[in-house]
Every structure is written in C-alpha cells, then in structure tokens.
Amino acid sequence: MSDPDAEAMRPHPQLTLDVITIFPDYLAPLHESLVGKAIERGQLAARIHDLRQWTDDIHHSVDDTPYGGGPGMVMKPEPWGRALDEVAPATNPTQPRLVIPSPSGRRFSATVAAELAAEPWLMFACGRYEGIDARVVDYAASRMTVDEVSLGDYVLCGGEVAVLVMVEAIARLLPGVLGNVLSAREDSFTDSVDGLLEAPAYTKPATWRGMEVPAVLLSGNHGEIARWRAAESQRRTAQRRPDLL
Ligand code: ADE
C-alpha cells in the first residue's frame, strides 16, 4: 500500500492530531471531504486511539462511580494517565496542546480555532459520562497546555462530535487546505467581516421555481454588489445575532 516514492513526496504535516476516545469509529468522518483530503495530501495527520487499550482489567472498564455521590459515572484516571504517557511521553521535549471538549470549558469560536490552527500538535481527549477525573487535567497541565473547550450551552453525550466540529473549523484555516483560500477569511465570524454574518448566496439558474436571484448580483457592478452584501450582512446580523453588533 505504501509507495516509498509517494511517501518521500509527502509534505511534513502542518498539524498532527491525536484523538483519544472509547468510540474510535465516531471519528471516521475525519476521512471525508476537505479534512479527509488534507489527510490524504499529508497536510494533516490524524491518529485515533482507543482508550480501552490502556485499561488493565478484564472488562476494559473506563469509568466508575463519582466520589461524593451523584448520578452517572466518571472516567477513571488510570487509563487516561497511561494514554497521555504513551501518546506524549513525559520525556519528550515537544508536547502537544491538549484539548478536552467539555460543557464546562471555555467557549469555542473562530478565535479559538485560529489559536489551535497555529499549533503543530493537538491532542483531543474525548470524555463520556460525567466527564474525566479532574486529576487527569492537572496531571496533563504539569507538562502541556490544556484547554477545556465547550461548543455551546448544551450537553452532548461525549466529546467525539465536538472534536469533529473543532477539527473541521481548525483544518480549514491551515494554509492550502481549502480549495479557495479567500473563502476562509470571508466566512462568517472571521475578523475580515467584522464579526458579521454573511450575506445570502445564490447560483444558477437566475430563476428557480418562480424566484429570482437579486438583480444586483447579475449586474456585474462590483461596487454595488459589495454594498448590497454589506447591507445584507448588517440586516441579517441585526435580525439573527444582535449580540454581534
Ligand atoms: N461534551 C459534552 N457537551 C459538550 C459541549 N457542549 N461542548 C463540548 N464538549 C462537550
């Protein structure tokens, strides 16, 4: 399968990702679409690890009841400690930045995505149940930068979907990963649009089911088009996300 010539031509990945999860198959979509292409081209390296390989009991258990009582289960620290030590050995002078998806984390945004896209190595620790024993975070933080990051004010069943979201937002910021380099900069929530939402987009045909594309977009007048888009951005933002204004 591995052609040594093709291997030698492979660029050094701009970003290496290690994802630790008890559901490795959940991360399969990473191999689709733009992120998948970036992996194929060698711009991005993604390694998915099954946390259960670091369990030491016959049942491969990863969780236990919470100290202090309460509902649900907490992920045991031992498998996580072994996983961290194997994926990023403490003796290794280069350490990844660790991202732990959690509803109790700081909020993910375009700014956080850009910050993470600037790193050479990211490790994602996917928690399930009521989260990971808090000592794991302290242990990791003794040798690497750790961010607990939340997608929003709702609770997912685990970190896997959050990792897919974050990796997609991060990967498209890597130089050369998007087909159209300009579109990443102009998308909603990036600084170049002053944090406004994007104007609506249209393509051919000009008339569809009796509905017309706004005439200005067919005018060829780039100044007018830019003004129309700016006004639409403003209008949409005021209507949908007044908090951004
Ligand atoms: N895990 C569970 N809920 C989450 C959320 N809202 N964001 C990120 N990770 C999570």
CSV table of C-alpha atoms and ligand atoms in Angstrom, one decimal:
chain,number,residue,atom,x,y,z
A,1,MET,CA,0.0,0.0,0.0
A,2,SER,CA,2.7,2.5,0.9
A,3,ASP,CA,4.7,3.6,-2.1
A,4,PRO,CA,8.1,4.7,-0.9
A,5,ASP,CA,8.3,7.4,-3.6
A,6,ALA,CA,4.9,8.8,-2.8
A,7,GLU,CA,5.9,8.6,0.9
A,8,ALA,CA,9.0,10.7,0.3
A,9,MET,CA,7.0,13.3,-1.6
A,10,ARG,CA,4.5,13.6,1.2
A,11,PRO,CA,4.8,17.0,2.9
A,12,HIS,CA,5.5,17.2,6.6
A,13,PRO,CA,2.1,17.6,8.2
A,14,GLN,CA,1.3,21.1,9.2
A,15,LEU,CA,-0.7,19.8,12.1
A,16,THR,CA,-0.7,16.4,13.8
A,17,LEU,CA,-3.8,15.3,15.7
A,18,ASP,CA,-4.1,12.6,18.3
A,19,VAL,CA,-7.6,11.8,19.4
A,20,ILE,CA,-8.2,9.5,22.4
A,21,THR,CA,-11.7,8.1,22.6
A,22,ILE,CA,-13.7,5.0,23.6
A,23,PHE,CA,-15.5,5.2,20.2
A,24,PRO,CA,-12.8,5.4,17.5
A,25,ASP,CA,-15.4,4.8,14.8
A,26,TYR,CA,-17.1,8.0,15.8
A,27,LEU,CA,-14.1,9.8,14.2
A,28,ALA,CA,-14.4,8.1,10.8
A,29,PRO,CA,-15.9,11.3,9.2
A,30,LEU,CA,-12.5,12.9,9.6
A,31,HIS,CA,-11.5,10.9,6.5
A,32,GLU,CA,-14.3,12.5,4.4
A,33,SER,CA,-14.4,15.8,2.4
A,34,LEU,CA,-11.9,18.6,3.0
A,35,VAL,CA,-10.3,17.2,6.1
A,36,GLY,CA,-10.0,13.8,4.5
A,37,LYS,CA,-8.3,15.3,1.5
A,38,ALA,CA,-5.9,17.2,3.8
A,39,ILE,CA,-5.1,13.9,5.4
A,40,GLU,CA,-4.6,12.2,2.1
A,41,ARG,CA,-2.3,15.0,0.9
A,42,GLY,CA,-0.3,14.7,4.1
A,43,GLN,CA,-1.0,18.3,5.3
A,44,LEU,CA,-2.8,16.9,8.3
A,45,ALA,CA,-2.0,13.7,10.3
A,46,ALA,CA,-4.8,12.2,12.3
A,47,ARG,CA,-4.2,9.3,14.7
A,48,ILE,CA,-7.3,7.9,16.5
A,49,HIS,CA,-6.6,5.9,19.7
A,50,ASP,CA,-9.0,3.6,21.6
A,51,LEU,CA,-8.7,4.5,25.3
A,52,ARG,CA,-9.6,0.9,26.2
A,53,GLN,CA,-6.2,-0.3,25.1
A,54,TRP,CA,-4.9,1.4,28.2
A,55,THR,CA,-7.3,-0.3,30.6
A,56,ASP,CA,-5.9,-3.1,32.9
A,57,ASP,CA,-9.0,-5.1,33.9
A,58,ILE,CA,-10.7,-7.9,32.1
A,59,HIS,CA,-13.8,-5.8,31.4
A,60,HIS,CA,-11.7,-2.9,30.0
A,61,SER,CA,-13.6,-0.5,32.3
A,62,VAL,CA,-13.0,3.2,31.8
A,63,ASP,CA,-15.5,4.6,34.3
A,64,ASP,CA,-16.5,4.3,38.0
A,65,THR,CA,-19.0,5.9,40.4
A,66,PRO,CA,-18.3,9.5,41.5
A,67,TYR,CA,-16.8,10.3,44.9
A,68,GLY,CA,-19.3,12.4,46.8
A,69,GLY,CA,-22.2,10.7,45.2
A,70,GLY,CA,-24.5,11.9,42.4
A,71,PRO,CA,-25.8,10.5,39.2
A,72,GLY,CA,-23.7,9.0,36.3
A,73,MET,CA,-20.2,7.7,36.1
A,74,VAL,CA,-16.8,9.4,35.9
A,75,MET,CA,-13.9,8.3,33.7
A,76,LYS,CA,-11.2,6.7,35.7
A,77,PRO,CA,-7.8,8.4,35.8
A,78,GLU,CA,-5.5,5.4,35.2
A,79,PRO,CA,-6.3,4.7,31.5
A,80,TRP,CA,-6.1,8.4,30.8
A,81,GLY,CA,-2.7,8.7,32.5
A,82,ARG,CA,-1.3,5.7,30.5
A,83,ALA,CA,-2.8,7.1,27.3
A,84,LEU,CA,-1.1,10.5,27.9
A,85,ASP,CA,2.2,8.9,28.8
A,86,GLU,CA,2.2,6.8,25.6
A,87,VAL,CA,0.9,9.3,23.1
A,88,ALA,CA,3.0,12.2,24.5
A,89,PRO,CA,5.8,10.7,26.7
A,90,ALA,CA,6.8,13.0,29.6
A,91,THR,CA,10.4,12.7,28.4
A,92,ASN,CA,9.6,14.1,25.0
A,93,PRO,CA,10.7,17.8,24.8
A,94,THR,CA,7.9,18.5,22.4
A,95,GLN,CA,4.5,18.3,23.9
A,96,PRO,CA,1.1,18.6,22.3
A,97,ARG,CA,-1.6,21.1,23.3
A,98,LEU,CA,-4.4,19.1,24.9
A,99,VAL,CA,-8.0,20.0,24.1
A,100,ILE,CA,-10.7,18.5,26.3
A,101,PRO,CA,-14.2,19.0,25.0
A,102,SER,CA,-16.5,19.7,27.9
A,103,PRO,CA,-19.7,21.7,28.5
A,104,SER,CA,-17.7,23.3,31.4
A,105,GLY,CA,-15.0,24.6,29.1
A,106,ARG,CA,-14.3,28.0,27.6
A,107,ARG,CA,-16.4,28.7,24.5
A,108,PHE,CA,-15.1,27.5,21.1
A,109,SER,CA,-15.0,30.3,18.5
A,110,ALA,CA,-13.2,31.3,15.3
A,111,THR,CA,-10.6,32.9,17.5
A,112,VAL,CA,-10.0,29.7,19.4
A,113,ALA,CA,-9.9,27.8,16.1
A,114,ALA,CA,-7.2,30.1,14.8
A,115,GLU,CA,-5.3,29.8,18.0
A,116,LEU,CA,-5.4,26.0,17.7
A,117,ALA,CA,-4.6,26.0,14.0
A,118,ALA,CA,-1.3,27.7,14.8
A,119,GLU,CA,-0.2,24.7,16.9
A,120,PRO,CA,1.9,21.9,15.3
A,121,TRP,CA,0.4,19.2,17.5
A,122,LEU,CA,-3.0,18.8,19.2
A,123,MET,CA,-4.3,16.0,21.3
A,124,PHE,CA,-8.0,15.7,22.0
A,125,ALA,CA,-9.3,13.7,25.0
A,126,CYS,CA,-12.9,12.7,24.5
A,127,GLY,CA,-14.8,12.3,27.7
A,128,ARG,CA,-18.0,10.5,28.1
A,129,TYR,CA,-20.5,10.1,31.0
A,130,GLU,CA,-20.0,12.8,33.7
A,131,GLY,CA,-16.5,13.6,32.4
A,132,ILE,CA,-12.9,12.6,33.3
A,133,ASP,CA,-11.5,12.5,36.8
A,134,ALA,CA,-10.3,16.1,37.3
A,135,ARG,CA,-6.8,15.0,38.3
A,136,VAL,CA,-6.1,14.0,34.7
A,137,VAL,CA,-6.3,17.7,33.7
A,138,ASP,CA,-3.9,18.7,36.5
A,139,TYR,CA,-1.5,15.9,35.6
A,140,ALA,CA,-1.5,16.9,31.9
A,141,ALA,CA,-1.2,20.6,32.7
A,142,SER,CA,2.1,19.8,34.5
A,143,ARG,CA,3.7,19.4,31.1
A,144,MET,CA,1.4,20.7,28.4
A,145,THR,CA,-1.1,23.4,27.7
A,146,VAL,CA,-4.6,22.2,28.4
A,147,ASP,CA,-7.8,23.8,27.3
A,148,GLU,CA,-11.2,22.6,28.3
A,149,VAL,CA,-13.4,23.8,25.4
A,150,SER,CA,-17.2,23.9,25.0
A,151,LEU,CA,-19.1,24.2,21.8
A,152,GLY,CA,-22.1,25.8,23.4
A,153,ASP,CA,-24.6,25.8,26.2
A,154,TYR,CA,-25.9,22.4,25.7
A,155,VAL,CA,-24.8,18.9,26.7
A,156,LEU,CA,-23.6,16.3,24.2
A,157,CYS,CA,-23.2,12.7,25.1
A,158,GLY,CA,-19.5,12.9,24.7
A,159,GLY,CA,-16.6,14.8,23.2
A,160,GLU,CA,-16.4,13.0,19.9
A,161,VAL,CA,-18.8,15.1,17.9
A,162,ALA,CA,-17.2,18.2,19.4
A,163,VAL,CA,-13.8,17.1,18.2
A,164,LEU,CA,-15.2,16.6,14.6
A,165,VAL,CA,-16.6,20.2,14.8
A,166,MET,CA,-13.4,21.7,16.1
A,167,VAL,CA,-11.1,19.8,13.8
A,168,GLU,CA,-13.1,20.9,10.8
A,169,ALA,CA,-13.0,24.5,11.9
A,170,ILE,CA,-9.3,24.3,12.6
A,171,ALA,CA,-8.3,22.3,9.4
A,172,ARG,CA,-9.9,24.8,7.1
A,173,LEU,CA,-7.7,27.5,8.5
A,174,LEU,CA,-4.5,25.7,7.5
A,175,PRO,CA,-2.8,27.2,4.5
A,176,GLY,CA,-3.6,25.2,1.4
A,177,VAL,CA,-6.3,23.1,2.9
A,178,LEU,CA,-9.2,25.0,1.5
A,179,GLY,CA,-9.6,25.0,-2.3
A,180,ASN,CA,-10.5,28.6,-2.3
A,181,VAL,CA,-8.0,30.4,0.1
A,182,LEU,CA,-10.1,33.6,0.2
A,183,SER,CA,-13.3,31.9,1.4
A,184,ALA,CA,-12.0,31.0,4.8
A,185,ARG,CA,-11.2,34.6,5.5
A,186,GLU,CA,-14.6,36.0,4.4
A,187,ASP,CA,-16.8,33.4,6.1
A,188,SER,CA,-19.0,34.4,9.0
A,189,PHE,CA,-17.3,35.0,12.3
A,190,THR,CA,-13.9,35.9,11.0
A,191,ASP,CA,-12.3,39.3,11.6
A,192,SER,CA,-12.4,40.3,8.0
A,193,VAL,CA,-16.2,40.6,8.1
A,194,ASP,CA,-16.1,42.5,11.4
A,195,GLY,CA,-17.9,39.6,13.1
A,196,LEU,CA,-21.0,40.0,10.9
A,197,LEU,CA,-22.9,37.1,9.4
A,198,GLU,CA,-22.5,36.5,5.7
A,199,ALA,CA,-24.9,37.8,3.0
A,200,PRO,CA,-27.1,35.1,1.3
A,201,ALA,CA,-25.5,33.3,-1.7
A,202,TYR,CA,-27.1,32.3,-5.0
A,203,THR,CA,-26.1,30.3,-8.0
A,204,LYS,CA,-27.6,29.4,-11.4
A,205,PRO,CA,-30.3,29.3,-12.6
A,206,ALA,CA,-31.2,33.0,-12.2
A,207,THR,CA,-34.9,32.0,-11.9
A,208,TRP,CA,-35.9,28.9,-9.9
A,209,ARG,CA,-39.5,27.9,-9.1
A,210,GLY,CA,-40.5,31.5,-9.9
A,211,MET,CA,-37.9,33.0,-7.5
A,212,GLU,CA,-35.4,35.5,-8.9
A,213,VAL,CA,-31.8,36.0,-7.8
A,214,PRO,CA,-31.4,39.6,-6.6
A,215,ALA,CA,-30.8,41.7,-9.7
A,216,VAL,CA,-27.8,43.5,-8.3
A,217,LEU,CA,-25.8,40.2,-8.2
A,218,LEU,CA,-26.4,39.8,-12.0
A,219,SER,CA,-25.4,43.5,-12.7
A,220,GLY,CA,-21.6,43.0,-12.9
A,221,ASN,CA,-21.2,46.2,-10.9
A,222,HIS,CA,-18.8,45.0,-8.2
A,223,GLY,CA,-19.1,48.2,-6.1
A,224,GLU,CA,-22.9,47.8,-6.0
A,225,ILE,CA,-22.6,44.1,-5.2
A,226,ALA,CA,-20.2,44.8,-2.3
A,227,ARG,CA,-22.5,47.4,-0.9
A,228,TRP,CA,-25.5,45.1,-1.2
A,229,ARG,CA,-23.7,42.3,0.5
A,230,ALA,CA,-22.6,44.6,3.3
A,231,ALA,CA,-26.2,45.8,3.8
A,232,GLU,CA,-27.5,42.2,3.8
A,233,SER,CA,-24.8,41.3,6.4
A,234,GLN,CA,-25.9,44.1,8.6
A,235,ARG,CA,-29.6,43.3,8.2
A,236,ARG,CA,-29.1,39.5,8.9
A,237,THR,CA,-26.9,40.2,11.9
A,238,ALA,CA,-29.3,42.6,13.4
A,239,GLN,CA,-32.1,40.1,12.9
A,240,ARG,CA,-30.4,36.9,13.9
A,241,ARG,CA,-27.4,37.8,16.1
A,242,PRO,CA,-27.9,41.3,17.5
A,243,ASP,CA,-25.3,40.3,20.2
A,244,LEU,CA,-22.6,40.6,17.5
A,245,LEU,CA,-23.4,44.2,16.6
B,1,ADE,N1,-19.2,17.4,25.7
B,1,ADE,C1,-20.4,17.4,26.2
B,1,ADE,N2,-21.0,18.5,25.9
B,1,ADE,C2,-20.2,19.3,25.3
B,1,ADE,C3,-20.2,20.6,24.7
B,1,ADE,N3,-21.3,21.4,24.8
B,1,ADE,N4,-19.1,21.1,24.1
B,1,ADE,C4,-18.0,20.3,24.0
B,1,ADE,N5,-17.9,19.1,24.5
B,1,ADE,C5,-19.0,18.6,25.1
